[in-house]
mmCIF file of C-alpha atoms in Angstrom:
data_model
loop_
_atom_site.group_PDB
_atom_site.id
_atom_site.type_symbol
_atom_site.label_atom_id
_atom_site.label_comp_id
_atom_site.label_asym_id
_atom_site.label_seq_id
_atom_site.Cartn_x
_atom_site.Cartn_y
_atom_site.Cartn_z
ATOM 1 C CA MET A 1 0.000 0.000 0.000
ATOM 2 C CA ASP A 2 1.422 3.359 -0.952
ATOM 3 C CA VAL A 3 1.522 6.588 1.014
ATOM 4 C CA GLU A 4 -1.476 8.212 -0.700
ATOM 5 C CA GLU A 5 -3.736 5.245 0.061
ATOM 6 C CA ILE A 6 -2.707 5.254 3.712
ATOM 7 C CA ALA A 7 -3.336 9.000 3.957
ATOM 8 C CA LYS A 8 -6.843 8.524 2.553
ATOM 9 C CA LYS A 9 -7.654 5.740 5.032
ATOM 10 C CA VAL A 10 -6.409 7.368 8.242
ATOM 11 C CA THR A 11 -8.068 10.344 9.867
ATOM 12 C CA LEU A 12 -6.032 13.296 11.033
ATOM 13 C CA SER A 13 -7.194 12.817 14.609
ATOM 14 C CA ASP A 14 -5.723 9.284 14.539
ATOM 15 C CA LEU A 15 -2.538 10.525 12.930
ATOM 16 C CA ARG A 16 -1.722 13.445 15.259
ATOM 17 C CA PRO A 17 -0.725 11.455 18.388
ATOM 18 C CA ILE A 18 1.438 9.105 16.304
ATOM 19 C CA ALA A 19 3.169 12.047 14.627
ATOM 20 C CA LYS A 20 3.815 13.765 17.957
ATOM 21 C CA GLU A 21 5.373 10.532 19.266
ATOM 22 C CA HIS A 22 7.880 10.679 16.425
ATOM 23 C CA GLY A 23 8.531 14.414 16.718
ATOM 24 C CA ILE A 24 6.718 15.410 13.532
ATOM 25 C CA LYS A 25 5.122 18.863 13.362
ATOM 26 C CA THR A 26 1.327 18.634 13.006
ATOM 27 C CA SER A 27 0.147 22.230 12.788
ATOM 28 C CA CYS A 28 -0.282 23.837 9.369
ATOM 29 C CA VAL A 29 0.679 20.591 7.630
ATOM 30 C CA LYS A 30 -1.374 18.472 5.257
ATOM 31 C CA LYS A 31 -2.185 14.907 6.189
ATOM 32 C CA ILE A 32 -0.157 13.509 3.280
ATOM 33 C CA ASP A 33 2.933 15.416 4.448
ATOM 34 C CA ILE A 34 2.650 13.889 7.913
ATOM 35 C CA VAL A 35 2.278 10.387 6.473
ATOM 36 C CA LYS A 36 5.340 10.858 4.250
ATOM 37 C CA GLN A 37 7.489 11.661 7.299
ATOM 38 C CA LEU A 38 6.459 8.619 9.348
ATOM 39 C CA PRO A 39 8.819 5.638 9.642
ATOM 40 C CA GLU A 40 8.132 2.596 7.460
ATOM 41 C CA GLU A 41 7.083 0.328 10.353
ATOM 42 C CA VAL A 42 4.451 2.848 11.478
ATOM 43 C CA LEU A 43 3.061 3.030 7.936
ATOM 44 C CA GLU A 44 2.744 -0.752 7.853
ATOM 45 C CA GLU A 45 0.896 -0.682 11.174
ATOM 46 C CA LEU A 46 -1.492 2.010 9.905
ATOM 47 C CA ALA A 47 -2.139 0.089 6.699
ATOM 48 C CA ALA A 48 -3.010 -3.053 8.652
ATOM 49 C CA ARG A 49 -5.215 -1.216 11.149
ATOM 50 C CA LYS A 50 -8.024 -0.185 8.803
#
């Protein structure tokens, strides 16, 4: 599953706490930009979740 598909599946409210855990800025940033910065193992977990 690619980054765009994951970004479409996950809501921003689900994504914010995960991004903060990894030190990624969440204000004034699009959801796709947050997803692109996440580590590969987190993306796999998000893809499997939904």
